PDB file of C-alpha atoms and ligand atoms in Angstrom:
ATOM      1  CA  MET A   1     -13.231 -21.486 -21.715  1.00 96.00           C
ATOM      2  CA  LYS A   2     -14.070 -25.060 -20.951  1.00 97.00           C
ATOM      3  CA  THR A   3     -13.353 -26.977 -17.707  1.00 98.00           C
ATOM      4  CA  LEU A   4     -10.886 -29.763 -18.206  1.00 98.00           C
ATOM      5  CA  LEU A   5     -10.487 -30.829 -14.478  1.00 98.00           C
ATOM      6  CA  THR A   6     -12.451 -29.916 -11.822  1.00 98.00           C
ATOM      7  CA  GLU A   7     -10.837 -28.970  -8.131  1.00 98.00           C
ATOM      8  CA  GLU A   8     -11.947 -32.340  -7.089  1.00 98.00           C
ATOM      9  CA  GLN A   9     -10.524 -34.233  -9.650  1.00 98.00           C
ATOM     10  CA  LEU A  10      -7.197 -31.994  -9.862  1.00 98.00           C
ATOM     11  CA  GLY A  11      -7.163 -33.374  -5.807  1.00 98.00           C
ATOM     12  CA  GLU A  12      -7.237 -36.827  -6.741  1.00 98.00           C
ATOM     13  CA  GLY A  13      -4.728 -36.748  -9.002  1.00 98.00           C
ATOM     14  CA  ILE A  14      -2.528 -35.041  -6.798  1.00 98.00           C
ATOM     15  CA  ARG A  15      -2.929 -37.258  -4.313  1.00 98.00           C
ATOM     16  CA  ARG A  16      -2.210 -40.045  -6.271  1.00 98.00           C
ATOM     17  CA  MET A  17       1.036 -38.650  -7.431  1.00 98.00           C
ATOM     18  CA  ALA A  18       2.027 -37.695  -3.909  1.00 98.00           C
ATOM     19  CA  GLY A  19       1.678 -41.650  -3.021  1.00 98.00           C
ATOM     20  CA  GLU A  20       3.679 -42.601  -5.644  1.00 98.00           C
ATOM     21  CA  ILE A  21       6.269 -39.961  -4.761  1.00 98.00           C
ATOM     22  CA  LYS A  22       6.165 -41.099  -1.150  1.00 97.00           C
ATOM     23  CA  LYS A  23       6.750 -44.735  -2.335  1.00 97.00           C
ATOM     24  CA  HIS A  24       9.762 -44.083  -4.316  1.00 98.00           C
ATOM     25  CA  TYR A  25      11.428 -41.884  -1.526  1.00 98.00           C
ATOM     26  CA  GLN A  26      10.571 -44.377   1.261  1.00 96.00           C
ATOM     27  CA  GLY A  27      10.949 -41.748   3.973  1.00 94.00           C
ATOM     28  CA  ARG A  28      14.643 -40.305   2.639  1.00 96.00           C
ATOM     29  CA  PRO A  29      14.900 -36.906   3.069  1.00 96.00           C
ATOM     30  CA  LEU A  30      14.194 -34.960  -0.015  1.00 97.00           C
ATOM     31  CA  THR A  31      14.628 -31.241  -1.496  1.00 98.00           C
ATOM     32  CA  ILE A  32      11.656 -30.341  -3.453  1.00 98.00           C
ATOM     33  CA  VAL A  33      12.473 -27.519  -6.334  1.00 98.00           C
ATOM     34  CA  GLY A  34       9.599 -25.486  -7.415  1.00 98.00           C
ATOM     35  CA  VAL A  35       9.988 -23.986 -10.656  1.00 97.00           C
ATOM     36  CA  MET A  36       8.069 -20.650 -10.811  1.00 96.00           C
ATOM     37  CA  ILE A  37       5.805 -19.374 -11.279  1.00 96.00           C
ATOM     38  CA  GLY A  38       3.640 -21.823 -12.619  1.00 97.00           C
ATOM     39  CA  SER A  39       4.146 -24.456  -9.947  1.00 98.00           C
ATOM     40  CA  ILE A  40       3.223 -22.580  -7.172  1.00 97.00           C
ATOM     41  CA  VAL A  41      -0.167 -24.009  -6.742  1.00 98.00           C
ATOM     42  CA  LEU A  42       0.597 -27.207  -6.894  1.00 98.00           C
ATOM     43  CA  LEU A  43       4.005 -26.848  -4.977  1.00 98.00           C
ATOM     44  CA  ALA A  44       1.720 -25.644  -1.899  1.00 98.00           C
ATOM     45  CA  ASP A  45      -0.772 -28.693  -2.062  1.00 98.00           C
ATOM     46  CA  LEU A  46       1.786 -31.413  -2.827  1.00 98.00           C
ATOM     47  CA  ILE A  47       4.135 -30.430   0.113  1.00 98.00           C
ATOM     48  CA  ARG A  48       1.104 -31.131   2.306  1.00 98.00           C
ATOM     49  CA  LEU A  49       0.730 -34.387   1.337  1.00 98.00           C
ATOM     50  CA  LEU A  50       4.257 -35.346   1.856  1.00 97.00           C
ATOM     51  CA  ASP A  51       5.225 -36.459   5.008  1.00 94.00           C
ATOM     52  CA  LEU A  52       8.902 -37.022   4.373  1.00 95.00           C
ATOM     53  CA  PRO A  53      11.571 -34.676   5.851  1.00 96.00           C
ATOM     54  CA  LEU A  54      11.671 -32.107   3.039  1.00 97.00           C
ATOM     55  CA  ARG A  55      13.274 -28.908   2.404  1.00 97.00           C
ATOM     56  CA  VAL A  56      11.656 -26.455  -0.158  1.00 97.00           C
ATOM     57  CA  GLU A  57      13.614 -24.309  -2.763  1.00 97.00           C
ATOM     58  CA  LEU A  58      12.535 -22.398  -5.850  1.00 97.00           C
ATOM     59  CA  VAL A  59      14.096 -21.691  -9.281  1.00 97.00           C
ATOM     60  CA  GLN A  60      12.721 -19.555 -11.998  1.00 96.00           C
ATOM     61  CA  ALA A  61      12.200 -20.369 -15.611  1.00 95.00           C
ATOM     62  CA  ARG A  62      10.431 -18.568 -18.549  1.00 90.00           C
ATOM     63  CA  SER A  63       9.810 -19.764 -21.933  1.00 83.00           C
ATOM     64  CA  TYR A  64       6.233 -18.189 -23.074  1.00 68.00           C
ATOM     65  CA  ARG A  65       6.744 -14.985 -24.955  1.00 64.00           C
ATOM     66  CA  ALA A  66       5.068 -12.072 -23.388  1.00 61.00           C
ATOM     67  CA  GLY A  67       1.829 -12.414 -25.567  1.00 66.00           C
ATOM     68  CA  GLY A  68       0.859 -15.716 -26.425  1.00 76.00           C
ATOM     69  CA  THR A  69       0.833 -19.268 -26.254  1.00 85.00           C
ATOM     70  CA  ARG A  70       3.957 -20.394 -28.277  1.00 82.00           C
ATOM     71  CA  PRO A  71       7.061 -20.865 -26.421  1.00 80.00           C
ATOM     72  CA  GLY A  72      10.033 -18.640 -27.077  1.00 81.00           C
ATOM     73  CA  PRO A  73      13.425 -18.356 -25.844  1.00 86.00           C
ATOM     74  CA  LEU A  74      14.248 -20.031 -22.245  1.00 91.00           C
ATOM     75  CA  ALA A  75      15.462 -18.076 -19.448  1.00 93.00           C
ATOM     76  CA  ILE A  76      16.469 -20.284 -16.497  1.00 94.00           C
ATOM     77  CA  ASN A  77      17.736 -18.576 -13.083  1.00 94.00           C
ATOM     78  CA  VAL A  78      18.669 -21.139 -10.580  1.00 93.00           C
ATOM     79  CA  ASP A  79      20.490 -18.186  -7.957  1.00 90.00           C
ATOM     80  CA  LEU A  80      17.399 -18.436  -5.743  1.00 90.00           C
ATOM     81  CA  LEU A  81      18.430 -21.673  -4.388  1.00 91.00           C
ATOM     82  CA  SER A  82      19.279 -20.632  -0.802  1.00 85.00           C
ATOM     83  CA  GLU A  83      20.632 -23.806   0.720  1.00 82.00           C
ATOM     84  CA  SER A  84      23.360 -26.503  -0.946  1.00 90.00           C
ATOM     85  CA  ILE A  85      21.786 -29.091  -2.599  1.00 94.00           C
ATOM     86  CA  GLN A  86      24.937 -31.256  -2.619  1.00 95.00           C
ATOM     87  CA  GLY A  87      24.430 -34.908  -1.376  1.00 95.00           C
ATOM     88  CA  ARG A  88      20.411 -34.435  -1.428  1.00 96.00           C
ATOM     89  CA  ASP A  89      17.899 -36.112  -3.792  1.00 98.00           C
ATOM     90  CA  VAL A  90      16.113 -33.466  -5.556  1.00 98.00           C
ATOM     91  CA  LEU A  91      12.758 -33.469  -6.765  1.00 98.00           C
ATOM     92  CA  LEU A  92      11.755 -30.720  -9.385  1.00 98.00           C
ATOM     93  CA  ILE A  93       7.907 -29.717  -9.490  1.00 98.00           C
ATOM     94  CA  ASP A  94       6.723 -28.017 -12.601  1.00 98.00           C
ATOM     95  CA  ASP A  95       3.279 -27.127 -13.580  1.00 98.00           C
ATOM     96  CA  ILE A  96       3.202 -28.753 -17.033  1.00 98.00           C
ATOM     97  CA  PHE A  97       5.384 -30.827 -19.442  1.00 97.00           C
ATOM     98  CA  ASP A  98       4.999 -29.551 -22.990  1.00 96.00           C
ATOM     99  CA  THR A  99       7.826 -29.446 -25.271  1.00 94.00           C
ATOM    100  CA  GLY A 100      10.086 -30.688 -22.239  1.00 96.00           C
ATOM    101  CA  ARG A 101      12.711 -27.928 -23.098  1.00 95.00           C
ATOM    102  CA  THR A 102      12.637 -26.380 -19.431  1.00 96.00           C
ATOM    103  CA  LEU A 103      13.383 -29.507 -17.634  1.00 97.00           C
ATOM    104  CA  TRP A 104      15.837 -30.731 -20.018  1.00 97.00           C
ATOM    105  CA  GLU A 105      17.729 -27.483 -19.530  1.00 96.00           C
ATOM    106  CA  LEU A 106      17.183 -27.004 -16.146  1.00 97.00           C
ATOM    107  CA  ILE A 107      18.197 -30.937 -14.969  1.00 97.00           C
ATOM    108  CA  PRO A 108      21.988 -30.267 -16.021  1.00 96.00           C
ATOM    109  CA  GLN A 109      22.347 -27.129 -14.297  1.00 96.00           C
ATOM    110  CA  ILE A 110      20.622 -28.328 -11.142  1.00 97.00           C
ATOM    111  CA  ASP A 111      23.345 -31.671 -11.749  1.00 96.00           C
ATOM    112  CA  GLU A 112      26.191 -29.243 -11.651  1.00 95.00           C
ATOM    113  CA  LEU A 113      25.557 -28.498  -7.948  1.00 95.00           C
ATOM    114  CA  GLY A 114      26.219 -32.048  -6.985  1.00 96.00           C
ATOM    115  CA  PRO A 115      22.777 -33.332  -5.680  1.00 97.00           C
ATOM    116  CA  THR A 116      22.595 -37.322  -5.236  1.00 97.00           C
ATOM    117  CA  SER A 117      19.506 -37.665  -7.634  1.00 98.00           C
ATOM    118  CA  VAL A 118      17.235 -35.130  -9.684  1.00 98.00           C
ATOM    119  CA  ARG A 119      13.639 -36.602 -10.478  1.00 98.00           C
ATOM    120  CA  SER A 120      10.774 -34.382 -11.827  1.00 98.00           C
ATOM    121  CA  ALA A 121       7.118 -34.253 -11.204  1.00 98.00           C
ATOM    122  CA  VAL A 122       4.731 -32.271 -12.961  1.00 98.00           C
ATOM    123  CA  LEU A 123       0.889 -31.680 -12.448  1.00 98.00           C
ATOM    124  CA  LEU A 124      -0.030 -31.780 -16.549  1.00 98.00           C
ATOM    125  CA  TRP A 125       1.781 -33.932 -19.253  1.00 98.00           C
ATOM    126  CA  LYS A 126       0.947 -32.634 -22.588  1.00 96.00           C
ATOM    127  CA  GLU A 127       0.564 -35.619 -25.283  1.00 87.00           C
ATOM    128  CA  GLY A 128       2.377 -35.509 -28.095  1.00 91.00           C
ATOM    129  CA  ARG A 129       4.400 -32.088 -27.939  1.00 93.00           C
ATOM    130  CA  SER A 130       7.991 -33.029 -26.651  1.00 94.00           C
ATOM    131  CA  GLU A 131      11.027 -31.913 -28.364  1.00 95.00           C
ATOM    132  CA  VAL A 132      13.311 -33.950 -26.075  1.00 96.00           C
ATOM    133  CA  THR A 133      14.311 -37.418 -25.183  1.00 95.00           C
ATOM    134  CA  MET A 134      13.335 -37.382 -21.792  1.00 95.00           C
ATOM    135  CA  LYS A 135       9.999 -37.898 -19.708  1.00 96.00           C
ATOM    136  CA  PRO A 136       8.945 -36.550 -16.332  1.00 97.00           C
ATOM    137  CA  ASP A 137       9.381 -39.123 -13.597  1.00 98.00           C
ATOM    138  CA  PHE A 138       5.719 -38.203 -12.059  1.00 98.00           C
ATOM    139  CA  ALA A 139       2.844 -36.791 -13.539  1.00 98.00           C
ATOM    140  CA  ALA A 140      -0.742 -36.570 -12.266  1.00 98.00           C
ATOM    141  CA  PHE A 141      -2.199 -36.040 -15.563  1.00 98.00           C
ATOM    142  CA  THR A 142      -1.754 -36.292 -19.310  1.00 98.00           C
ATOM    143  CA  ILE A 143      -3.743 -33.716 -21.445  1.00 98.00           C
ATOM    144  CA  PRO A 144      -4.545 -33.302 -24.933  1.00 96.00           C
ATOM    145  CA  ASN A 145      -2.944 -30.722 -27.075  1.00 94.00           C
ATOM    146  CA  GLU A 146      -4.751 -27.617 -25.904  1.00 95.00           C
ATOM    147  CA  PHE A 147      -3.918 -24.445 -24.179  1.00 95.00           C
ATOM    148  CA  VAL A 148      -4.801 -24.533 -20.413  1.00 97.00           C
ATOM    149  CA  VAL A 149      -5.071 -22.469 -17.601  1.00 98.00           C
ATOM    150  CA  GLY A 150      -5.620 -22.159 -14.199  1.00 98.00           C
ATOM    151  CA  TYR A 151      -4.290 -24.009 -10.774  1.00 98.00           C
ATOM    152  CA  GLY A 152      -1.099 -21.881 -11.423  1.00 98.00           C
ATOM    153  CA  LEU A 153      -0.917 -21.741 -15.272  1.00 97.00           C
ATOM    154  CA  ASP A 154      -1.704 -18.602 -17.036  1.00 96.00           C
ATOM    155  CA  TYR A 155      -2.268 -17.023 -20.218  1.00 95.00           C
ATOM    156  CA  ARG A 156      -0.631 -13.797 -20.460  1.00 92.00           C
ATOM    157  CA  ASP A 157      -0.138 -13.674 -16.461  1.00 92.00           C
ATOM    158  CA  GLN A 158      -3.939 -14.302 -15.979  1.00 95.00           C
ATOM    159  CA  TYR A 159      -5.999 -17.045 -14.320  1.00 97.00           C
ATOM    160  CA  ARG A 160      -3.594 -18.508 -12.136  1.00 98.00           C
ATOM    161  CA  ASN A 161      -5.840 -17.976  -9.485  1.00 98.00           C
ATOM    162  CA  LEU A 162      -8.474 -20.538 -10.916  1.00 98.00           C
ATOM    163  CA  PRO A 163      -8.760 -23.297  -8.933  1.00 98.00           C
ATOM    164  CA  TYR A 164      -9.494 -25.727 -11.645  1.00 98.00           C
ATOM    165  CA  LEU A 165      -7.749 -26.301 -14.990  1.00 98.00           C
ATOM    166  CA  ALA A 166      -9.710 -24.857 -17.832  1.00 98.00           C
ATOM    167  CA  ALA A 167      -8.839 -24.809 -21.804  1.00 98.00           C
ATOM    168  CA  LEU A 168      -9.007 -21.938 -23.547  1.00 97.00           C
ATOM    169  CA  GLU A 169     -11.315 -21.494 -26.752  1.00 95.00           C
ATOM    170  CA  PRO A 170      -9.675 -20.365 -29.981  1.00 91.00           C
ATOM    171  CA  HIS A 171     -11.199 -17.098 -30.008  1.00 92.00           C
ATOM    172  CA  GLU A 172      -9.806 -16.402 -26.451  1.00 92.00           C
ATOM    173  CA  ILE A 173      -6.370 -16.724 -27.623  1.00 90.00           C
ATOM    174  CA  GLU A 174      -4.913 -13.654 -29.379  1.00 83.00           C
ATOM    175  CA  ASP A 175      -1.685 -15.348 -30.366  1.00 70.00           C
ATOM    176  CA  ASP A 176       1.516 -13.396 -31.233  1.00 60.00           C
ATOM    177  CA  ALA A 177       2.331 -15.382 -34.537  1.00 53.00           C
TER     178      ALA A 177
HETATM  179  P1  IMP B 201       7.985 -26.784 -21.718  1.00 82.62           P
HETATM  180  O1  IMP B 201       9.611 -26.297 -21.670  1.00 82.62           O
HETATM  181  O2  IMP B 201       7.871 -26.412 -23.353  1.00 82.62           O
HETATM  182  O3  IMP B 201       7.893 -28.121 -21.394  1.00 82.62           O
HETATM  183  O4  IMP B 201       7.016 -25.701 -21.102  1.00 82.62           O
HETATM  184  C1  IMP B 201       7.149 -25.577 -19.950  1.00 82.62           C
HETATM  185  C2  IMP B 201       6.463 -24.254 -19.520  1.00 82.62           C
HETATM  186  O5  IMP B 201       5.586 -23.439 -20.505  1.00 82.62           O
HETATM  187  C3  IMP B 201       5.465 -24.579 -18.702  1.00 82.62           C
HETATM  188  O6  IMP B 201       6.092 -24.470 -17.311  1.00 82.62           O
HETATM  189  C4  IMP B 201       4.390 -23.565 -18.503  1.00 82.62           C
HETATM  190  O7  IMP B 201       4.890 -22.299 -17.703  1.00 82.62           O
HETATM  191  C5  IMP B 201       4.458 -23.220 -20.158  1.00 82.62           C
HETATM  192  N1  IMP B 201       3.133 -23.735 -20.747  1.00 82.62           N
HETATM  193  C6  IMP B 201       3.377 -24.896 -21.821  1.00 82.62           C
HETATM  194  N2  IMP B 201       2.045 -25.220 -22.090  1.00 82.62           N
HETATM  195  C7  IMP B 201       1.420 -24.370 -21.219  1.00 82.62           C
HETATM  196  C8  IMP B 201      -0.161 -24.308 -21.135  1.00 82.62           C
HETATM  197  O8  IMP B 201      -0.979 -25.078 -22.006  1.00 82.62           O
HETATM  198  N3  IMP B 201      -0.981 -23.175 -20.575  1.00 82.62           N
HETATM  199  C9  IMP B 201       0.249 -22.386 -19.792  1.00 82.62           C
HETATM  200  N4  IMP B 201       1.477 -22.575 -19.808  1.00 82.62           N
HETATM  201  C10 IMP B 201       2.077 -23.633 -20.215  1.00 82.62           C
HETATM  202 MG1   MG B 202       6.533 -22.764 -16.068  1.00 82.62          MG
END
């Protein structure tokens, strides 16, 4: 495994993105919606950098096949939203924009609930992988096409607790091809 972004670099990128988010919302109330599970570490750090009147909610999305590094069928569950988001500005938080299918399928489901606006912020944007026409509104970093773990991101449910971001070496990946 090789370190791609240190704890310090992650902190800098997230502070930069928090600044852009604050500038965009100009003190307006916001509902932050974390996409579980990968976003939890970013969510915890990001909300403490946003001095806006905000609510925090969660939804769940799962696309990666139990075993490997390749996307499988996507399952989304928005039933975890506890407060109405009608008439609210919503900012979806995810760990990584890879194929983009998660946000592409999640946004219309959120839209149906009547928010004023829906935007997205991700820690990582993996270059050259998108299969959709949208882009995340805010991204802390763009990274090359490697499978990464740490800071919330997992491989087979491991490594979410690493405080830095690492790329797995090919021999560390037993894909379920
Ligand atoms: P997308 O729908 O293809 O954009 O992928 C979104 C989800 O796939 C992310 O929220 C992650 O959970 C997972 N994912 C994509 N790339 C990686 C990676 O390099 N490491 C760990 N998880 C990843
Ligand atoms: Mg995820």
